[in-house]
PDB file of N, CA and C in Angstrom:
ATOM      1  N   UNK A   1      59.117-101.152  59.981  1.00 62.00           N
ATOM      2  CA  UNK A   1      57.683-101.010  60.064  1.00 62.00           C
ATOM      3  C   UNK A   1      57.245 -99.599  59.687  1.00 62.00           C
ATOM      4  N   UNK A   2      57.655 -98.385  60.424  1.00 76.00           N
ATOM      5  CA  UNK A   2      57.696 -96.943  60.004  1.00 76.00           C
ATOM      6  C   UNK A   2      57.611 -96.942  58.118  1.00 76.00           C
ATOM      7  N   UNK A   3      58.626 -97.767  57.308  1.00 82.00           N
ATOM      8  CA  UNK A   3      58.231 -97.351  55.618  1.00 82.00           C
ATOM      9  C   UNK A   3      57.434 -98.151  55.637  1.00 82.00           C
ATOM     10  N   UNK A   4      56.544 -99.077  56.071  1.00 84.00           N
ATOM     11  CA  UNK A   4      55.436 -99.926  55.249  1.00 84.00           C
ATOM     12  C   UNK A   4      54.322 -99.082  55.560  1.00 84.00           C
ATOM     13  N   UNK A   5      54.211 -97.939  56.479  1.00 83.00           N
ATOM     14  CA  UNK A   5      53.517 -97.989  57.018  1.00 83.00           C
ATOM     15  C   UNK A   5      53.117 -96.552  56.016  1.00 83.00           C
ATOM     16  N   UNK A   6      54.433 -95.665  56.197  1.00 82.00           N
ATOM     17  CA  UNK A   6      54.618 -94.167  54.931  1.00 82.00           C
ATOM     18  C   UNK A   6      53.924 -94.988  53.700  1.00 82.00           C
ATOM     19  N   UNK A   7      54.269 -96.192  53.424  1.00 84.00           N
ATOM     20  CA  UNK A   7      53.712 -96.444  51.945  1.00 84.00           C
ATOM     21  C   UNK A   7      51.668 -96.700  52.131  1.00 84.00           C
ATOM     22  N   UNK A   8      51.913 -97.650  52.985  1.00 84.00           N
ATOM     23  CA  UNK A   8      50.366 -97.336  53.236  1.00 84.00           C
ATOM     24  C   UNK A   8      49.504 -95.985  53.122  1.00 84.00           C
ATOM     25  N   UNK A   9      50.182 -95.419  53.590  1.00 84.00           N
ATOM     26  CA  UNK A   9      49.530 -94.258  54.087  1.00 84.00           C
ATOM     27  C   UNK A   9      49.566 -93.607  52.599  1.00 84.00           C
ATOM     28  N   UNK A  10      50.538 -93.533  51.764  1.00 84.00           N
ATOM     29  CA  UNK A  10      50.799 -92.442  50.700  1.00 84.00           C
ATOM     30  C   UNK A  10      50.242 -93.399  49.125  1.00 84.00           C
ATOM     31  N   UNK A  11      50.153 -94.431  49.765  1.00 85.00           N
ATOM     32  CA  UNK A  11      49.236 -95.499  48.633  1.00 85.00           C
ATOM     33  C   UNK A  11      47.240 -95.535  48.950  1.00 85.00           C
ATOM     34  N   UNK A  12      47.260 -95.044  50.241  1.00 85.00           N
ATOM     35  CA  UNK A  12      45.818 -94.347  50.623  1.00 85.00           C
ATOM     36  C   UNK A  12      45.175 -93.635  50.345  1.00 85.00           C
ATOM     37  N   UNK A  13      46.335 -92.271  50.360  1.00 85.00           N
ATOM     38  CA  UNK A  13      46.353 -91.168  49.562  1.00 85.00           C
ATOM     39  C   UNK A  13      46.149 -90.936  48.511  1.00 85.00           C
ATOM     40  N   UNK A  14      46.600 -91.408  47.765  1.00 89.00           N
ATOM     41  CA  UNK A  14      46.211 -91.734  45.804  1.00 89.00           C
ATOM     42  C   UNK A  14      45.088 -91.994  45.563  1.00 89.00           C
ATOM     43  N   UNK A  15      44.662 -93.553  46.298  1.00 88.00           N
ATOM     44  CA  UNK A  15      43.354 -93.785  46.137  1.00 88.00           C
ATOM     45  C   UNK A  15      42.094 -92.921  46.327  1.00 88.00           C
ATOM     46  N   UNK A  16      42.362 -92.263  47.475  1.00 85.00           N
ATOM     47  CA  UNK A  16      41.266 -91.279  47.701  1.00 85.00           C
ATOM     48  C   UNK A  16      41.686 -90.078  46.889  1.00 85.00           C
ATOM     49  N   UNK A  17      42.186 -89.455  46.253  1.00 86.00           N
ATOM     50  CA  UNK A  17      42.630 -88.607  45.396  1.00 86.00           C
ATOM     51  C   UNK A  17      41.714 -89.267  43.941  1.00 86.00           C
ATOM     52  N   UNK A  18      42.150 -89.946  43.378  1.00 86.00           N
ATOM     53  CA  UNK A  18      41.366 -91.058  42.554  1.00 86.00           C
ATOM     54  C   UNK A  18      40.095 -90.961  42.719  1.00 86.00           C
ATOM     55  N   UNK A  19      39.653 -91.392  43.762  1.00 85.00           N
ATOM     56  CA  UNK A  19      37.982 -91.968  43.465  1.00 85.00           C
ATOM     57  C   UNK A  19      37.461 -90.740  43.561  1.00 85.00           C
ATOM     58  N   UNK A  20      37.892 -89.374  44.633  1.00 84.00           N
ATOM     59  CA  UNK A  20      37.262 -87.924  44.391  1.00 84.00           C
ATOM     60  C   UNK A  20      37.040 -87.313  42.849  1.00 84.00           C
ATOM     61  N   UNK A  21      38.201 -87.983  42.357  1.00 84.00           N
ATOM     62  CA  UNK A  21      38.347 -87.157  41.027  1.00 84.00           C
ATOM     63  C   UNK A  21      37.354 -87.687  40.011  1.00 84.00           C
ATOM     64  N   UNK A  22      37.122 -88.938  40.167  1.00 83.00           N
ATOM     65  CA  UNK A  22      36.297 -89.428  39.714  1.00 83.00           C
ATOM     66  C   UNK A  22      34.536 -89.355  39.766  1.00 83.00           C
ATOM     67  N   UNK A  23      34.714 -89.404  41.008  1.00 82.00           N
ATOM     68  CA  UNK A  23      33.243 -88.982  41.506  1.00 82.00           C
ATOM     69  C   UNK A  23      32.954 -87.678  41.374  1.00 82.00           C
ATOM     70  N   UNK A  24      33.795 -86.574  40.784  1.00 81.00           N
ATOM     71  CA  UNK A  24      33.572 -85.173  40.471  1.00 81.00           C
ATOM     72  C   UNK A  24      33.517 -85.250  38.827  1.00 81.00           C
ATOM     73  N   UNK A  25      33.785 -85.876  38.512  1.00 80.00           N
ATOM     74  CA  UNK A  25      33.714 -86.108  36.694  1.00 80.00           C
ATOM     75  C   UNK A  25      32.500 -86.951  36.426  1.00 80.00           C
ATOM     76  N   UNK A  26      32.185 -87.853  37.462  1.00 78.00           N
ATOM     77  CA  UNK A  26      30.494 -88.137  37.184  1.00 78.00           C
ATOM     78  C   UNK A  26      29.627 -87.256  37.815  1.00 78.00           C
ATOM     79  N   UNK A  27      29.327 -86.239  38.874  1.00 78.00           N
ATOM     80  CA  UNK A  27      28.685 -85.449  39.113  1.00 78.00           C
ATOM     81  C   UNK A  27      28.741 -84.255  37.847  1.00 78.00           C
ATOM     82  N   UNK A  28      29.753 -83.960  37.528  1.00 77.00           N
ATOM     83  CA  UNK A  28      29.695 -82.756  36.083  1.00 77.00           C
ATOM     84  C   UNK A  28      29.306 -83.323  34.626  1.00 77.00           C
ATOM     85  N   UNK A  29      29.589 -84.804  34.633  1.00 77.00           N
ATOM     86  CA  UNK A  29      28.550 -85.346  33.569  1.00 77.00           C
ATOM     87  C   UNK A  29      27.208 -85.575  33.843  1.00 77.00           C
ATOM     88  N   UNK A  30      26.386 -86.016  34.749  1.00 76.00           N
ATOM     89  CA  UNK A  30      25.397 -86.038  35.300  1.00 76.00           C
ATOM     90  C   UNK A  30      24.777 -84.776  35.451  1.00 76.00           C
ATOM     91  N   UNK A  31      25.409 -83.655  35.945  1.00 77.00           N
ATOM     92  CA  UNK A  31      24.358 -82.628  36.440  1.00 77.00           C
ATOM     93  C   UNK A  31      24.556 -82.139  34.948  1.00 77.00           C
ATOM     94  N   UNK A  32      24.889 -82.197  33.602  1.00 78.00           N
ATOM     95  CA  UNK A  32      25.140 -81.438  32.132  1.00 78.00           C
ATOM     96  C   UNK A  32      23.812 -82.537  31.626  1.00 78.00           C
ATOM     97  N   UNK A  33      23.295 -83.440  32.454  1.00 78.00           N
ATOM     98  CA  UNK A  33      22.587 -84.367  31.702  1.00 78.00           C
ATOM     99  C   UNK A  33      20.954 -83.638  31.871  1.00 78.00           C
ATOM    100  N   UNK A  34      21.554 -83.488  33.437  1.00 80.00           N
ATOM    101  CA  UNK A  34      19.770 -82.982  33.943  1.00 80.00           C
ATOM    102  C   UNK A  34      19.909 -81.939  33.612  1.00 80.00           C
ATOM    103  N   UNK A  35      20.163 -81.008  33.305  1.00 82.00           N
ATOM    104  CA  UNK A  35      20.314 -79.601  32.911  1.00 82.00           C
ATOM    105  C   UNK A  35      20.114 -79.669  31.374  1.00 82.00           C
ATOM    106  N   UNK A  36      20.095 -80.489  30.481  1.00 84.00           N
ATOM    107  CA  UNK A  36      19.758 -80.985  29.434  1.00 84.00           C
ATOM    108  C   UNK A  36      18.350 -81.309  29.384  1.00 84.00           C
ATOM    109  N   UNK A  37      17.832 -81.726  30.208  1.00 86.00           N
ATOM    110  CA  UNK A  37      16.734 -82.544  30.396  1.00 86.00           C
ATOM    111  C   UNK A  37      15.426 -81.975  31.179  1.00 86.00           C
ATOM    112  N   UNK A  38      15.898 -80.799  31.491  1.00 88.00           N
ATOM    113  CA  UNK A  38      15.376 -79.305  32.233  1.00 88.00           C
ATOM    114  C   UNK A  38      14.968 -78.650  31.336  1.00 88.00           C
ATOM    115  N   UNK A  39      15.898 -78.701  30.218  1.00 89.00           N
ATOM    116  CA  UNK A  39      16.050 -77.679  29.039  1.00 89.00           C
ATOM    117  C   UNK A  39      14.548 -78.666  27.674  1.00 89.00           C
ATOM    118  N   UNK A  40      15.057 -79.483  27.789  1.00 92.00           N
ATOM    119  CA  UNK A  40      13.759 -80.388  26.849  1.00 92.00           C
ATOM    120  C   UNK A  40      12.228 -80.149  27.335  1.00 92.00           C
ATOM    121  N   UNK A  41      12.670 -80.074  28.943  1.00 91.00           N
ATOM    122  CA  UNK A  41      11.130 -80.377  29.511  1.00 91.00           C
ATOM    123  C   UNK A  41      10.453 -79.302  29.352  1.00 91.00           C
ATOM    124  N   UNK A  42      11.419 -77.926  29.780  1.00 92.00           N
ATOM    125  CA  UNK A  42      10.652 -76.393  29.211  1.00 92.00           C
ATOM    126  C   UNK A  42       9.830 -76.259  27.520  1.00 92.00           C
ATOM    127  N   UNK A  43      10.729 -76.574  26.794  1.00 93.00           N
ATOM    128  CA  UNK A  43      10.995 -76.615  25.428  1.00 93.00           C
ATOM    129  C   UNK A  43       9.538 -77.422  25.029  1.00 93.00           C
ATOM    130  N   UNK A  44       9.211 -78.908  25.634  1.00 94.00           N
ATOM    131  CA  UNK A  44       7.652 -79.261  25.430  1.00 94.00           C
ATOM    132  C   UNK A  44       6.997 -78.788  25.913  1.00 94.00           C
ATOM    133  N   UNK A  45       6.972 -77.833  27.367  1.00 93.00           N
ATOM    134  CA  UNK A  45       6.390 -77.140  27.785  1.00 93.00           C
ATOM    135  C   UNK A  45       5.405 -76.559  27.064  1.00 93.00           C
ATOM    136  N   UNK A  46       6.297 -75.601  26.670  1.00 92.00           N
ATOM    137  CA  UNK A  46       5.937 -74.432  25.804  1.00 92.00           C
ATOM    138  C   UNK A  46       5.808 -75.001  24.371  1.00 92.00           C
ATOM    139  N   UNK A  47       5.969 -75.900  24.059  1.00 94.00           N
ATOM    140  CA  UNK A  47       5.198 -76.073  22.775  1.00 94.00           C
ATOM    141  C   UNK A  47       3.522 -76.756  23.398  1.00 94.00           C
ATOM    142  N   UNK A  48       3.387 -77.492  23.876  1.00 93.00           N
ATOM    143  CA  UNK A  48       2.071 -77.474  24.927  1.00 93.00           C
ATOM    144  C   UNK A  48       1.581 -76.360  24.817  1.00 93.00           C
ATOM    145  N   UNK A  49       1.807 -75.554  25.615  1.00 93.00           N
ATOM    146  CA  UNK A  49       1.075 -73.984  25.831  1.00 93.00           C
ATOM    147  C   UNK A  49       0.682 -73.730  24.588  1.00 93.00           C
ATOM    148  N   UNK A  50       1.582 -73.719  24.012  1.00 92.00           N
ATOM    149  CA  UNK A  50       1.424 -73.219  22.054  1.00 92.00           C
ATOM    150  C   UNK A  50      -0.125 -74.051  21.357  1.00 92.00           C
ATOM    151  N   UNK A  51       0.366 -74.877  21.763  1.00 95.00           N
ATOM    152  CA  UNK A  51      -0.726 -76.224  21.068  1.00 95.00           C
ATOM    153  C   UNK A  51      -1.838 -75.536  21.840  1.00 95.00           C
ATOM    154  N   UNK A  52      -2.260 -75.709  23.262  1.00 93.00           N
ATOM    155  CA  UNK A  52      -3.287 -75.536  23.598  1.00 93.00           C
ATOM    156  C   UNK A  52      -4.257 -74.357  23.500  1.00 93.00           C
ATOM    157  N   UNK A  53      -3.354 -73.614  23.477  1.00 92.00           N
ATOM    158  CA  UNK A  53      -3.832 -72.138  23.672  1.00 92.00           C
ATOM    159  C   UNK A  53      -4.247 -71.677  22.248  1.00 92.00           C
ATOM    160  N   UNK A  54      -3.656 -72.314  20.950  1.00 93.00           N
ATOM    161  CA  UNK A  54      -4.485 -72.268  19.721  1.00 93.00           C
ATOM    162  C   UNK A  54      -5.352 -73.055  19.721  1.00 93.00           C
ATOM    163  N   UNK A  55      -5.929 -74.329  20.426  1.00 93.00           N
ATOM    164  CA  UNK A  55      -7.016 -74.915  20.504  1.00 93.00           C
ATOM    165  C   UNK A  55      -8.049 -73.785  20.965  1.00 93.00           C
ATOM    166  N   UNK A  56      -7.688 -73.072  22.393  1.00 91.00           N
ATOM    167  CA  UNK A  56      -8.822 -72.131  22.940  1.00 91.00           C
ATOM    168  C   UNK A  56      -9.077 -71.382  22.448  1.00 91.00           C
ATOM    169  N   UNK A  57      -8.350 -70.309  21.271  1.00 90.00           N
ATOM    170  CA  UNK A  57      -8.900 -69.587  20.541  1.00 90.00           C
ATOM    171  C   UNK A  57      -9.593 -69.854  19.475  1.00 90.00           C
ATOM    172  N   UNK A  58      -9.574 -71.118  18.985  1.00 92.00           N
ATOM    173  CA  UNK A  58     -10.448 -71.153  17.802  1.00 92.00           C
ATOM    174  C   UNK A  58     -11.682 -72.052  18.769  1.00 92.00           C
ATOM    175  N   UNK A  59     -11.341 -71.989  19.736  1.00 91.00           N
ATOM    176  CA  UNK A  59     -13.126 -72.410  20.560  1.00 91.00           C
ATOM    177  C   UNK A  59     -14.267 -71.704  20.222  1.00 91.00           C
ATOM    178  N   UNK A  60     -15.155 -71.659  20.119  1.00 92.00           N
ATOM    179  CA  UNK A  60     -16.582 -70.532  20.049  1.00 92.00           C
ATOM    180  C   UNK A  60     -16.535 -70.261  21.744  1.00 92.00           C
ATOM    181  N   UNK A  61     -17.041 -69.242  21.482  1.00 88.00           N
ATOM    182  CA  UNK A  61     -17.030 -68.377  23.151  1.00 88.00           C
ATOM    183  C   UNK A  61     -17.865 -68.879  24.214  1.00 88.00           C
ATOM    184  N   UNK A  62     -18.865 -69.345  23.266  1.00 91.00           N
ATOM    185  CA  UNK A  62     -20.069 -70.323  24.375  1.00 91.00           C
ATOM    186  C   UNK A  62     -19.491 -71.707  24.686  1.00 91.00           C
ATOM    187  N   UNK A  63     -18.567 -72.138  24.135  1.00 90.00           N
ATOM    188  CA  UNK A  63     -18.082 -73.532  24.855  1.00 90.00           C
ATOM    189  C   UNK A  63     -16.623 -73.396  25.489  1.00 90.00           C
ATOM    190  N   UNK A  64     -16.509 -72.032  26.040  1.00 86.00           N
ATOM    191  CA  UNK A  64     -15.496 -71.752  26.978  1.00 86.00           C
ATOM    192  C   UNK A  64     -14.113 -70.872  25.955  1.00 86.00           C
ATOM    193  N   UNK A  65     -14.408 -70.495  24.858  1.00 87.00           N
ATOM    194  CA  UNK A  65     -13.148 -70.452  24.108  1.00 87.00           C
ATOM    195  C   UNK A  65     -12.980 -69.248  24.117  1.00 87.00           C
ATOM    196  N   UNK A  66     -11.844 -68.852  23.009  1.00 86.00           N
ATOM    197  CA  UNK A  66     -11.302 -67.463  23.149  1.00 86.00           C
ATOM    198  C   UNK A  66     -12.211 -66.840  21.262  1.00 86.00           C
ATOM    199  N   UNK A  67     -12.796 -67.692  20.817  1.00 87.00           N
ATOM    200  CA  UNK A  67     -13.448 -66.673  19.613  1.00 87.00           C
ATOM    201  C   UNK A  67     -12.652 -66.539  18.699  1.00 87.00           C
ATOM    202  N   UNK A  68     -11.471 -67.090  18.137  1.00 86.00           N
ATOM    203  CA  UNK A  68     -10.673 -67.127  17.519  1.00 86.00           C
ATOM    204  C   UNK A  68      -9.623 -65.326  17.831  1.00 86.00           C
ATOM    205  N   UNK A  69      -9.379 -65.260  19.295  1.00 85.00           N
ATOM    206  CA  UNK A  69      -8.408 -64.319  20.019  1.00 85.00           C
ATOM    207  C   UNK A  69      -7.754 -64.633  20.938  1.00 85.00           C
ATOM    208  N   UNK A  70      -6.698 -64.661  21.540  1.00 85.00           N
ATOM    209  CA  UNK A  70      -5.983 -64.538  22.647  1.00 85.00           C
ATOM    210  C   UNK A  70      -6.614 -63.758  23.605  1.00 85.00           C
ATOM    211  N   UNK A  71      -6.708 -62.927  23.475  1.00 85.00           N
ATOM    212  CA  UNK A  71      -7.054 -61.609  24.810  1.00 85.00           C
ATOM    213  C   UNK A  71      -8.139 -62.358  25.574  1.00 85.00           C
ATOM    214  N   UNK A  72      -7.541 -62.061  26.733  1.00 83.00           N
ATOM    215  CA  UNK A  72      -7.658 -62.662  27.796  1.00 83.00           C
ATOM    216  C   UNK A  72      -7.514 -64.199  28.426  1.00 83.00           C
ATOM    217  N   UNK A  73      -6.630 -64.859  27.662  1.00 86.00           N
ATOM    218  CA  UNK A  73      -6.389 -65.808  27.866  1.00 86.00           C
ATOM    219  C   UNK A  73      -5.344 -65.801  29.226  1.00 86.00           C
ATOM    220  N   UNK A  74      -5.585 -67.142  29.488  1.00 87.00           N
ATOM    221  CA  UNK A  74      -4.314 -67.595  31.006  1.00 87.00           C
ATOM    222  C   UNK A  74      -4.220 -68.959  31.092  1.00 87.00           C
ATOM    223  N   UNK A  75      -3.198 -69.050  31.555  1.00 89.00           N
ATOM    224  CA  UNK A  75      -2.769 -70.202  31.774  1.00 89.00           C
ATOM    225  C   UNK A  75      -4.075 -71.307  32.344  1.00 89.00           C
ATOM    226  N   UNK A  76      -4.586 -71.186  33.284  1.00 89.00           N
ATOM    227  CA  UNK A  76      -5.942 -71.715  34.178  1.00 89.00           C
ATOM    228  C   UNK A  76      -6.523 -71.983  32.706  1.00 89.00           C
ATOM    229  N   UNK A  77      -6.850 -71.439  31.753  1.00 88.00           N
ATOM    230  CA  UNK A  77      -7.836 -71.745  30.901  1.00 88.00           C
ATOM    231  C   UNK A  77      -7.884 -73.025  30.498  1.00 88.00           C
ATOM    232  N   UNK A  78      -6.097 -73.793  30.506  1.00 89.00           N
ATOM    233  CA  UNK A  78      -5.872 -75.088  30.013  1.00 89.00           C
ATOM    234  C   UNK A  78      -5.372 -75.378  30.533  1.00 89.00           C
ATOM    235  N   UNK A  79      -5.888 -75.543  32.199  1.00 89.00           N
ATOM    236  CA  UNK A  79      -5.308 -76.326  33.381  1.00 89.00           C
ATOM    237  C   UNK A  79      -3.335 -76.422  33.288  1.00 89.00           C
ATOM    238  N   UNK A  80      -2.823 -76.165  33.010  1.00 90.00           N
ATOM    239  CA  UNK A  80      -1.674 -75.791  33.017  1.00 90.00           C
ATOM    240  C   UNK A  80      -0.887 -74.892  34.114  1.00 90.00           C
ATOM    241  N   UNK A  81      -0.074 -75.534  35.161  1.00 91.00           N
ATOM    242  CA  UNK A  81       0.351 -74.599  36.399  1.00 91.00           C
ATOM    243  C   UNK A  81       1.343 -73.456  35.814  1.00 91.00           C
ATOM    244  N   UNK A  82       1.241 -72.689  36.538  1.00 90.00           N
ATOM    245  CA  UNK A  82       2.363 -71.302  36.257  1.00 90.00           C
ATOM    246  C   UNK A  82       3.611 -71.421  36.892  1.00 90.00           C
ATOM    247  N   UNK A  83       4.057 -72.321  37.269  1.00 89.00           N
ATOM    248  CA  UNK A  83       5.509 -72.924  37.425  1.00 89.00           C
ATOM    249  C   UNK A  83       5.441 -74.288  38.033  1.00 89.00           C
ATOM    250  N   UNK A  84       6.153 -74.664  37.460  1.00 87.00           N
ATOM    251  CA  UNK A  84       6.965 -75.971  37.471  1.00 87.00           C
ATOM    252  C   UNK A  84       8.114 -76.545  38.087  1.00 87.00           C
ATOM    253  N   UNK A  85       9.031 -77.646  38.690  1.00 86.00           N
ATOM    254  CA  UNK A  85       9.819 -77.741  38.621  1.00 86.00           C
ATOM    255  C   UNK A  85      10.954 -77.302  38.422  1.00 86.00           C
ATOM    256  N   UNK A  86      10.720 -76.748  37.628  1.00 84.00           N
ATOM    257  CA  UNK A  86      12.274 -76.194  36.849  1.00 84.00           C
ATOM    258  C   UNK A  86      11.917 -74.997  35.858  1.00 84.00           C
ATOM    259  N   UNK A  87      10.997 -74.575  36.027  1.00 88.00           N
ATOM    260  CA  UNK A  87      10.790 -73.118  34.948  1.00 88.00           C
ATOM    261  C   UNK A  87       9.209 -72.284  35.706  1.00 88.00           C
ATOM    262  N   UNK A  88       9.314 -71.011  35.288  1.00 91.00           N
ATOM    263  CA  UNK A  88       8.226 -70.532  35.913  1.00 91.00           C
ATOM    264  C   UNK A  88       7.144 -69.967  34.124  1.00 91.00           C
ATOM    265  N   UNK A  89       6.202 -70.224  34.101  1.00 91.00           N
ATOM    266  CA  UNK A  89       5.710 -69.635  32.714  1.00 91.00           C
ATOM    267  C   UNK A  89       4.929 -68.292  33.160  1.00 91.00           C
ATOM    268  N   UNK A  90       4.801 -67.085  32.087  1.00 88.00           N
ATOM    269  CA  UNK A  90       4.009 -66.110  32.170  1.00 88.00           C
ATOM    270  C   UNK A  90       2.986 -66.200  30.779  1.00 88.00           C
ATOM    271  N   UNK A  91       2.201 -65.726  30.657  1.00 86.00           N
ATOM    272  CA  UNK A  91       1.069 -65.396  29.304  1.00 86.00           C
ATOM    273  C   UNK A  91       1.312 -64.007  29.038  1.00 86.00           C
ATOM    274  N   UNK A  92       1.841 -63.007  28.115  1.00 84.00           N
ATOM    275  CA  UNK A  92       1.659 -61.790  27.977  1.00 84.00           C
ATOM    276  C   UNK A  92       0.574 -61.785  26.540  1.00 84.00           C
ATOM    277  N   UNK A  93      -0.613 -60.759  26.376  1.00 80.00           N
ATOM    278  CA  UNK A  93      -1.182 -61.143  24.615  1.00 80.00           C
ATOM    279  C   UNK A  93      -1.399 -59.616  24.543  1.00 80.00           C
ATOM    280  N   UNK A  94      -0.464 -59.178  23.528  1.00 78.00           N
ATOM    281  CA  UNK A  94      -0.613 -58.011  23.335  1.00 78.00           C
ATOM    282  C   UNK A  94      -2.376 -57.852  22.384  1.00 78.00           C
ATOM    283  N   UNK A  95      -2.472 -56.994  22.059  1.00 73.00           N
ATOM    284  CA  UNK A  95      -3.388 -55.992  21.189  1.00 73.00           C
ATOM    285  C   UNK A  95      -3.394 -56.709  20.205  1.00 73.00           C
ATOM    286  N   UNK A  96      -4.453 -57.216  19.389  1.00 62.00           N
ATOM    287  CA  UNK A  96      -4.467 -57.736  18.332  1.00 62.00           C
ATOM    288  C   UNK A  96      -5.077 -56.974  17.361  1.00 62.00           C
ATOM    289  N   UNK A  97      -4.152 -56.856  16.190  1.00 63.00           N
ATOM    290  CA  UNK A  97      -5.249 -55.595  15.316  1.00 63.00           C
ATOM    291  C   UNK A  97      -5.805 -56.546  14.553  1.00 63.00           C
ATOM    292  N   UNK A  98      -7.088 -55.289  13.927  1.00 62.00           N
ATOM    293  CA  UNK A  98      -7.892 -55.883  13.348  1.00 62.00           C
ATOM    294  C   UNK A  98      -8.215 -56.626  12.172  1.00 62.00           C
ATOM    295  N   UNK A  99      -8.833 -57.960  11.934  1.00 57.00           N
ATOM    296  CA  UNK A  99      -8.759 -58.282  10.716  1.00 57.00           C
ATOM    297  C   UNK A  99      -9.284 -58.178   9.973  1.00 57.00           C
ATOM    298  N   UNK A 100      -8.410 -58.156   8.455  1.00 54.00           N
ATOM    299  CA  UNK A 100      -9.182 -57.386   7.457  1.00 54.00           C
ATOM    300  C   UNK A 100     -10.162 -58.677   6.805  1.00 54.00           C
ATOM    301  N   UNK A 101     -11.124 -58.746   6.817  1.00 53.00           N
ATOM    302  CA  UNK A 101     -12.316 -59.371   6.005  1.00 53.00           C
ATOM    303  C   UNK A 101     -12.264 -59.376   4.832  1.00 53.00           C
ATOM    304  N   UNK A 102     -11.724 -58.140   4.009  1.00 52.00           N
ATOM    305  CA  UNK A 102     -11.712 -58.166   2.501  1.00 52.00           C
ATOM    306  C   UNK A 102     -10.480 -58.753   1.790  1.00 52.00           C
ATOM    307  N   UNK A 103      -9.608 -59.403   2.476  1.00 52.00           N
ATOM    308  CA  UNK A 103      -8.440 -59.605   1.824  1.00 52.00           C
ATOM    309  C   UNK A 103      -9.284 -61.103   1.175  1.00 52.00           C
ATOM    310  N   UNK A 104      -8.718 -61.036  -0.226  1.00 52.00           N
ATOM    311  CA  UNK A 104      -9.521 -62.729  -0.970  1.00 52.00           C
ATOM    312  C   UNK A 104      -8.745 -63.628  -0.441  1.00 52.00           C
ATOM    313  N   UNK A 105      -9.627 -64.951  -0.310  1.00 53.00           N
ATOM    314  CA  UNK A 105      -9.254 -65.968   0.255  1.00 53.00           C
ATOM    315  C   UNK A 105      -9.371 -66.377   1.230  1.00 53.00           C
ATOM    316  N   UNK A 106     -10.125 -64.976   2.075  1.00 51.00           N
ATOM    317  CA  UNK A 106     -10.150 -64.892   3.441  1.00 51.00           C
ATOM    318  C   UNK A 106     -11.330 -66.189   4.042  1.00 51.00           C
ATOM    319  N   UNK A 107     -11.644 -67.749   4.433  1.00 54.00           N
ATOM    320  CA  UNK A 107     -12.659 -68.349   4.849  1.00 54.00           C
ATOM    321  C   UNK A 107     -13.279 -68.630   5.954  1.00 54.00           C
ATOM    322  N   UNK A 108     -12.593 -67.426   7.259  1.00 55.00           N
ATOM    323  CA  UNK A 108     -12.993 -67.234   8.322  1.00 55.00           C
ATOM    324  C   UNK A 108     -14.413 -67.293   8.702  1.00 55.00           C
ATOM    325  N   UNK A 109     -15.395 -67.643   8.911  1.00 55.00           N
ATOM    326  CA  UNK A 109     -16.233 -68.237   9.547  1.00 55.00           C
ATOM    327  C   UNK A 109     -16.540 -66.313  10.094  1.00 55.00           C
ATOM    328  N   UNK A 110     -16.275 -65.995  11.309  1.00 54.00           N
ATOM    329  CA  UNK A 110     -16.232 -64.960  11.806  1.00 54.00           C
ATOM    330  C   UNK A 110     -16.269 -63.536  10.946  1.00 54.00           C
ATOM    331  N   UNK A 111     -15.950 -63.288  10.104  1.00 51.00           N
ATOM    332  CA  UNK A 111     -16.055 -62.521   9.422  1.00 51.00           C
ATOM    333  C   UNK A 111     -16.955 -61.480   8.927  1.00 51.00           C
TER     334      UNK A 111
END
């Protein structure tokens, strides 16, 4: 009875050796998935931001826009939170120099 019992026991052993190893090779495929998928969600993020935030600058100033400028833009302007889930966003807009009017071709409206 004592060896049926060593074999039990050391045929137990395996198994749970086994299914750990296993269940650690689907947790490291799985968490490479969401971490993938973290990485996409930033990535539209910020093309969002991109998109929107050239919508607000070519707004006219009287219907809330930026006048065809950044400066002073923020996030709030296009309801958009300043972190997320999984990423935190900032707005930095440096100094914009000035544009030249005389270059030809130029059909800026503003000008």
């Amino acid at each position: 009875m004592g060896q049926q019992q060593l074999l039990l026991l050391v045929l137990g052993a395996i198994i749970v050796t086994i299914a750990i190893a296993v269940a650690i090779n689907i947790f490291i495929s799985r968490s490479g998935a969401i971490a993938e998928q973290y990485l996409n969600d930033t990535i539209n993020d910020c093309l969002r931001i991109g998109q929107q935030a050239q919508a607000w600058a070519r707004k006219p100033a009287i219907l809330g826009g930026g006048e065809w400028s950044f400066v002073g833009f923020n996030l709030s302007y296009i309801n958009f939170p300043e972190s997320t889930n999984y990423a935190k966003y900032q707005i930095q807009v440096k100094k914009q120099r000035q544009h030249d009017c005389n270059r030809k071709n130029d059909h800026r409206t503003n000008c």
